[in-house]
Tab-separated table of N, CA and C in Angstrom:
chain	number	residue	atom	x	y	z
Z	16	MET	N	97.879	75.659	92.150
Z	16	MET	CA	96.830	76.636	91.907
Z	16	MET	C	95.878	76.680	93.094
Z	17	SER	N	95.086	77.686	93.094
Z	17	SER	CA	94.104	77.885	94.146
Z	17	SER	C	92.897	76.994	93.915
Z	18	SER	N	92.214	76.659	94.999
Z	18	SER	CA	91.032	75.815	94.869
Z	18	SER	C	89.781	76.618	94.509
Z	19	VAL	N	89.869	77.922	94.522
Z	19	VAL	CA	88.732	78.785	94.175
Z	19	VAL	C	88.810	79.092	92.678
Z	20	PRO	N	87.750	78.785	91.927
Z	20	PRO	CA	87.807	79.046	90.481
Z	20	PRO	C	87.671	80.537	90.166
Z	21	ALA	N	88.105	80.885	88.963
Z	21	ALA	CA	88.047	82.286	88.540
Z	21	ALA	C	86.607	82.774	88.457
Z	22	SER	N	85.677	81.897	88.148
Z	22	SER	CA	84.274	82.304	88.031
Z	22	SER	C	83.715	82.812	89.362
Z	23	ALA	N	84.229	82.309	90.474
Z	23	ALA	CA	83.772	82.801	91.780
Z	23	ALA	C	84.209	84.243	91.993
Z	24	PHE	N	85.434	84.554	91.603
Z	24	PHE	CA	85.910	85.936	91.730
Z	24	PHE	C	85.156	86.865	90.796
Z	25	LEU	N	84.892	86.397	89.588
Z	25	LEU	CA	84.161	87.217	88.630
Z	25	LEU	C	82.718	87.443	89.082
Z	26	ALA	N	82.111	86.427	89.689
Z	26	ALA	CA	80.753	86.589	90.211
Z	26	ALA	C	80.735	87.594	91.359
Z	27	LEU	N	81.736	87.519	92.235
Z	27	LEU	CA	81.836	88.489	93.336
Z	27	LEU	C	81.999	89.899	92.801
Z	28	ALA	N	82.854	90.068	91.793
Z	28	ALA	CA	83.055	91.389	91.200
Z	28	ALA	C	81.772	91.889	90.551
Z	29	LEU	N	81.040	91.003	89.892
Z	29	LEU	CA	79.777	91.389	89.266
Z	29	LEU	C	78.769	91.857	90.306
Z	30	ILE	N	78.668	91.132	91.408
Z	30	ILE	CA	77.722	91.506	92.467
Z	30	ILE	C	78.110	92.850	93.078
Z	31	LEU	N	79.396	93.041	93.366
Z	31	LEU	CA	79.849	94.316	93.936
Z	31	LEU	C	79.592	95.477	92.978
Z	32	PHE	N	79.866	95.264	91.689
Z	32	PHE	CA	79.660	96.335	90.724
Z	32	PHE	C	78.181	96.679	90.602
Z	33	CYS	N	77.319	95.674	90.599
Z	33	CYS	CA	75.874	95.933	90.495
Z	33	CYS	C	75.345	96.670	91.724
Z	34	ILE	N	75.818	96.288	92.906
Z	34	ILE	CA	75.407	96.991	94.123
Z	34	ILE	C	75.881	98.443	94.083
Z	35	GLY	N	77.112	98.650	93.656
Z	35	GLY	CA	77.650	100.011	93.550
Z	35	GLY	C	76.913	100.842	92.516
Z	36	LEU	N	76.593	100.242	91.374
Z	36	LEU	CA	75.863	100.961	90.339
Z	36	LEU	C	74.466	101.332	90.814
Z	37	TYR	N	73.806	100.406	91.494
Z	37	TYR	CA	72.478	100.689	92.041
Z	37	TYR	C	72.543	101.848	93.037
Z	38	GLY	N	73.524	101.823	93.926
Z	38	GLY	CA	73.660	102.884	94.914
Z	38	GLY	C	73.992	104.229	94.288
Z	39	ALA	N	74.841	104.220	93.258
Z	39	ALA	CA	75.229	105.481	92.623
Z	39	ALA	C	74.077	106.098	91.837
Z	40	LEU	N	73.207	105.266	91.284
Z	40	LEU	CA	72.125	105.794	90.449
Z	40	LEU	C	70.843	106.107	91.210
Z	41	THR	N	70.627	105.487	92.359
Z	41	THR	CA	69.334	105.648	93.028
Z	41	THR	C	69.379	106.434	94.329
Z	42	LYS	N	70.489	106.518	94.981
Z	42	LYS	CA	70.545	107.166	96.292
Z	42	LYS	C	70.696	108.673	96.159
Z	43	ARG	N	70.195	109.391	97.143
Z	43	ARG	CA	70.241	110.859	97.148
Z	43	ARG	C	71.326	111.417	98.057
Z	44	ASN	N	71.866	110.599	98.933
Z	44	ASN	CA	72.888	111.040	99.866
Z	44	ASN	C	74.251	110.985	99.180
Z	45	THR	N	74.997	112.064	99.227
Z	45	THR	CA	76.275	112.154	98.541
Z	45	THR	C	77.297	111.169	99.097
Z	46	VAL	N	77.281	110.935	100.394
Z	46	VAL	CA	78.228	109.996	101.003
Z	46	VAL	C	77.966	108.585	100.481
Z	47	ILE	N	76.698	108.194	100.376
Z	47	ILE	CA	76.348	106.874	99.861
Z	47	ILE	C	76.776	106.740	98.402
Z	48	VAL	N	76.637	107.804	97.617
Z	48	VAL	CA	77.066	107.768	96.218
Z	48	VAL	C	78.584	107.578	96.134
Z	49	LEU	N	79.344	108.267	96.972
Z	49	LEU	CA	80.798	108.088	96.977
Z	49	LEU	C	81.189	106.667	97.375
Z	50	ILE	N	80.509	106.099	98.362
Z	50	ILE	CA	80.779	104.723	98.776
Z	50	ILE	C	80.432	103.761	97.646
Z	51	SER	N	79.365	104.027	96.927
Z	51	SER	CA	78.968	103.174	95.812
Z	51	SER	C	80.000	103.208	94.687
Z	52	ILE	N	80.556	104.369	94.430
Z	52	ILE	CA	81.608	104.471	93.416
Z	52	ILE	C	82.843	103.686	93.855
Z	53	GLU	N	83.158	103.734	95.144
Z	53	GLU	CA	84.282	102.946	95.659
Z	53	GLU	C	84.023	101.449	95.489
Z	54	LEU	N	82.781	101.002	95.690
Z	54	LEU	CA	82.447	99.594	95.473
Z	54	LEU	C	82.678	99.196	94.017
Z	55	MET	N	82.288	100.067	93.099
Z	55	MET	CA	82.485	99.764	91.691
Z	55	MET	C	83.976	99.695	91.351
Z	56	LEU	N	84.769	100.590	91.907
Z	56	LEU	CA	86.217	100.551	91.662
Z	56	LEU	C	86.852	99.295	92.257
Z	57	ASN	N	86.359	98.850	93.405
Z	57	ASN	CA	86.879	97.616	93.995
Z	57	ASN	C	86.501	96.395	93.155
Z	58	ALA	N	85.334	96.421	92.532
Z	58	ALA	CA	84.957	95.331	91.635
Z	58	ALA	C	85.908	95.270	90.439
Z	59	VAL	N	86.286	96.429	89.926
Z	59	VAL	CA	87.256	96.469	88.824
Z	59	VAL	C	88.600	95.915	89.284
Z	60	ASN	N	89.016	96.246	90.494
Z	60	ASN	CA	90.279	95.727	91.017
Z	60	ASN	C	90.250	94.214	91.142
Z	61	ILE	N	89.126	93.661	91.594
Z	61	ILE	CA	89.003	92.203	91.696
Z	61	ILE	C	89.142	91.574	90.311
Z	62	ASN	N	88.516	92.186	89.310
Z	62	ASN	CA	88.644	91.670	87.946
Z	62	ASN	C	90.088	91.739	87.451
Z	63	LEU	N	90.772	92.844	87.721
Z	63	LEU	CA	92.157	92.984	87.279
Z	63	LEU	C	93.052	91.910	87.887
Z	64	VAL	N	92.906	91.687	89.177
Z	64	VAL	CA	93.748	90.688	89.840
Z	64	VAL	C	93.364	89.276	89.396
Z	65	THR	N	92.073	89.027	89.179
Z	65	THR	CA	91.632	87.709	88.722
Z	65	THR	C	92.201	87.391	87.347
Z	66	PHE	N	92.096	88.331	86.418
Z	66	PHE	CA	92.633	88.075	85.089
Z	66	PHE	C	94.156	88.055	85.090
Z	67	SER	N	94.758	88.719	86.061
Z	67	SER	CA	96.207	88.657	86.190
Z	67	SER	C	96.648	87.248	86.595
Z	68	LYS	N	95.870	86.620	87.459
Z	68	LYS	CA	96.238	85.287	87.948
Z	68	LYS	C	95.754	84.170	87.030
Z	69	TYR	N	94.516	84.269	86.536
Z	69	TYR	CA	93.923	83.182	85.767
Z	69	TYR	C	93.884	83.448	84.265
Z	70	GLY	N	94.483	84.509	83.776
Z	70	GLY	CA	94.396	84.865	82.362
Z	70	GLY	C	95.178	83.930	81.457
Z	71	MET	N	95.149	84.241	80.172
Z	71	MET	CA	95.847	83.417	79.180
Z	71	MET	C	97.356	83.395	79.446
Z	72	ALA	N	97.911	84.542	79.802
Z	72	ALA	CA	99.337	84.640	80.126
Z	72	ALA	C	99.458	85.290	81.500
Z	73	PRO	N	99.404	84.498	82.582
Z	73	PRO	CA	99.456	85.077	83.924
Z	73	PRO	C	100.710	85.920	84.134
Z	74	SER	N	100.501	87.112	84.644
Z	74	SER	CA	101.618	88.016	84.925
Z	74	SER	C	101.221	88.951	86.054
Z	75	ILE	N	102.114	89.843	86.383
Z	75	ILE	CA	101.881	90.757	87.495
Z	75	ILE	C	101.250	92.074	87.030
Z	76	THR	N	101.041	92.263	85.745
Z	76	THR	CA	100.553	93.547	85.244
Z	76	THR	C	99.167	93.894	85.782
Z	77	GLY	N	98.295	92.910	85.923
Z	77	GLY	CA	96.965	93.189	86.480
Z	77	GLY	C	97.045	93.681	87.910
Z	78	GLN	N	97.972	93.123	88.672
Z	78	GLN	CA	98.144	93.557	90.050
Z	78	GLN	C	98.723	94.966	90.119
Z	79	VAL	N	99.594	95.300	89.200
Z	79	VAL	CA	100.140	96.662	89.153
Z	79	VAL	C	99.041	97.650	88.795
Z	80	PHE	N	98.206	97.291	87.801
Z	80	PHE	CA	97.081	98.156	87.458
Z	80	PHE	C	96.119	98.293	88.629
Z	81	ALA	N	95.920	97.223	89.401
Z	81	ALA	CA	95.048	97.294	90.573
Z	81	ALA	C	95.620	98.254	91.614
Z	82	LEU	N	96.935	98.247	91.801
Z	82	LEU	CA	97.549	99.193	92.744
Z	82	LEU	C	97.352	100.635	92.291
Z	83	PHE	N	97.500	100.877	90.988
Z	83	PHE	CA	97.239	102.219	90.471
Z	83	PHE	C	95.777	102.604	90.669
Z	84	ALA	N	94.870	101.666	90.449
Z	84	ALA	CA	93.443	101.948	90.624
Z	84	ALA	C	93.117	102.232	92.087
Z	85	ILE	N	93.774	101.537	92.995
Z	85	ILE	CA	93.554	101.790	94.424
Z	85	ILE	C	94.040	103.184	94.791
Z	86	SER	N	95.191	103.598	94.250
Z	86	SER	CA	95.689	104.937	94.565
Z	86	SER	C	94.791	106.011	93.960
Z	87	VAL	N	94.270	105.770	92.763
Z	87	VAL	CA	93.333	106.725	92.162
Z	87	VAL	C	92.043	106.778	92.975
Z	88	ALA	N	91.580	105.635	93.457
Z	88	ALA	CA	90.364	105.604	94.277
Z	88	ALA	C	90.563	106.350	95.595
Z	89	ALA	N	91.741	106.236	96.176
Z	89	ALA	CA	92.017	106.964	97.425
Z	89	ALA	C	92.032	108.466	97.176
Z	90	ALA	N	92.638	108.885	96.080
Z	90	ALA	CA	92.645	110.312	95.748
Z	90	ALA	C	91.236	110.803	95.442
Z	91	GLU	N	90.451	109.986	94.739
Z	91	GLU	CA	89.063	110.350	94.429
Z	91	GLU	C	88.242	110.500	95.704
Z	92	ALA	N	88.455	109.610	96.646
Z	92	ALA	CA	87.722	109.692	97.907
Z	92	ALA	C	88.115	110.945	98.689
Z	93	ALA	N	89.395	111.261	98.710
Z	93	ALA	CA	89.847	112.451	99.436
Z	93	ALA	C	89.293	113.730	98.815
Z	94	VAL	N	89.357	113.835	97.495
Z	94	VAL	CA	88.841	115.026	96.816
Z	94	VAL	C	87.323	115.095	96.948
Z	95	GLY	N	86.653	113.948	96.794
Z	95	GLY	CA	85.191	113.924	96.925
Z	95	GLY	C	84.737	114.343	98.314
Z	96	LEU	N	85.405	113.856	99.345
Z	96	LEU	CA	85.031	114.239	100.707
Z	96	LEU	C	85.352	115.705	100.981
Z	97	ALA	N	86.439	116.214	100.418
Z	97	ALA	CA	86.753	117.637	100.598
Z	97	ALA	C	85.680	118.513	99.945
Z	98	ILE	N	85.255	118.144	98.759
Z	98	ILE	CA	84.181	118.891	98.095
Z	98	ILE	C	82.885	118.776	98.879
Z	99	LEU	N	82.611	117.584	99.388
Z	99	LEU	CA	81.389	117.366	100.173
Z	99	LEU	C	81.393	118.207	101.448
Z	100	ILE	N	82.507	118.274	102.138
Z	100	ILE	CA	82.591	119.084	103.356
Z	100	ILE	C	82.406	120.560	103.024
Z	101	SER	N	83.004	121.007	101.936
Z	101	SER	CA	82.847	122.398	101.522
Z	101	SER	C	81.388	122.713	101.186
Z	102	LEU	N	80.743	121.822	100.459
Z	102	LEU	CA	79.331	122.046	100.128
Z	102	LEU	C	78.438	121.995	101.367
Z	103	TYR	N	78.765	121.106	102.299
Z	103	TYR	CA	77.965	121.019	103.514
Z	103	TYR	C	78.087	122.300	104.339
Z	104	ARG	N	79.283	122.881	104.367
Z	104	ARG	CA	79.470	124.118	105.124
Z	104	ARG	C	78.670	125.272	104.539
Z	105	THR	N	78.506	125.290	103.219
Z	105	THR	CA	77.773	126.398	102.604
Z	105	THR	C	76.278	126.128	102.503
Z	106	LYS	N	75.887	124.896	102.211
Z	106	LYS	CA	74.470	124.591	101.963
Z	106	LYS	C	73.776	123.886	103.132
Z	107	LYS	N	74.539	123.356	104.083
Z	107	LYS	CA	74.019	122.650	105.256
Z	107	LYS	C	73.198	121.408	104.886
Z	108	THR	N	73.587	120.729	103.824
Z	108	THR	CA	72.922	119.496	103.427
Z	108	THR	C	73.882	118.627	102.632
Z	109	VAL	N	73.630	117.300	102.621
Z	109	VAL	CA	74.391	116.378	101.791
Z	109	VAL	C	73.489	115.719	100.753
Z	110	ASN	N	72.308	116.270	100.560
Z	110	ASN	CA	71.350	115.749	99.598
Z	110	ASN	C	71.744	116.200	98.191
Z	111	ILE	N	71.831	115.267	97.265
Z	111	ILE	CA	72.274	115.583	95.906
Z	111	ILE	C	71.291	116.517	95.201
Z	112	ASP	N	70.006	116.360	95.443
Z	112	ASP	CA	69.006	117.172	94.764
Z	112	ASP	C	69.123	118.650	95.107
Z	113	GLU	N	69.631	118.960	96.267
Z	113	GLU	CA	69.740	120.362	96.698
Z	113	GLU	C	71.098	120.979	96.337
Z	114	MET	N	71.956	120.227	95.690
Z	114	MET	CA	73.272	120.743	95.288
Z	114	MET	C	73.302	120.913	93.779
Z	115	ASP	N	72.433	121.744	93.257
Z	115	ASP	CA	72.315	121.902	91.814
Z	115	ASP	C	73.053	123.107	91.266
Z	116	THR	N	73.607	123.918	92.121
Z	116	THR	CA	74.316	125.100	91.652
Z	116	THR	C	75.536	125.339	92.524
Z	117	MET	N	76.512	126.018	91.984
Z	117	MET	CA	77.734	126.314	92.736
Z	117	MET	C	77.631	127.647	93.471
Z	118	LYS	N	76.554	128.383	93.245
Z	118	LYS	CA	76.372	129.651	93.936
Z	118	LYS	C	75.898	129.411	95.349
Z	119	ASN	N	76.039	130.432	96.194
Z	119	ASN	CA	75.529	130.319	97.567
Z	119	ASN	C	74.068	130.435	97.491
């Protein structure tokens, strides 16, 4: 077994999720909000892999779910950045407060 206990991984995931949640709820810049959401998804991936390795019945299913979550996060980032670029071209800002309508 590894010399690092499961509680260390869970603490790391908790810290990453809290930082991501803080950034997603308090920041006004859309890019920072997208990065914060990615941090939260990475915290979930750490939890999935940790419970896959240290759980009651260790198996590879947590790692498979983590791979699916990584692919969903990559697609979310691509779509989010495409929407952000489109909004920036029309509104000339990345501030969330100024993106309250879909009209020009």
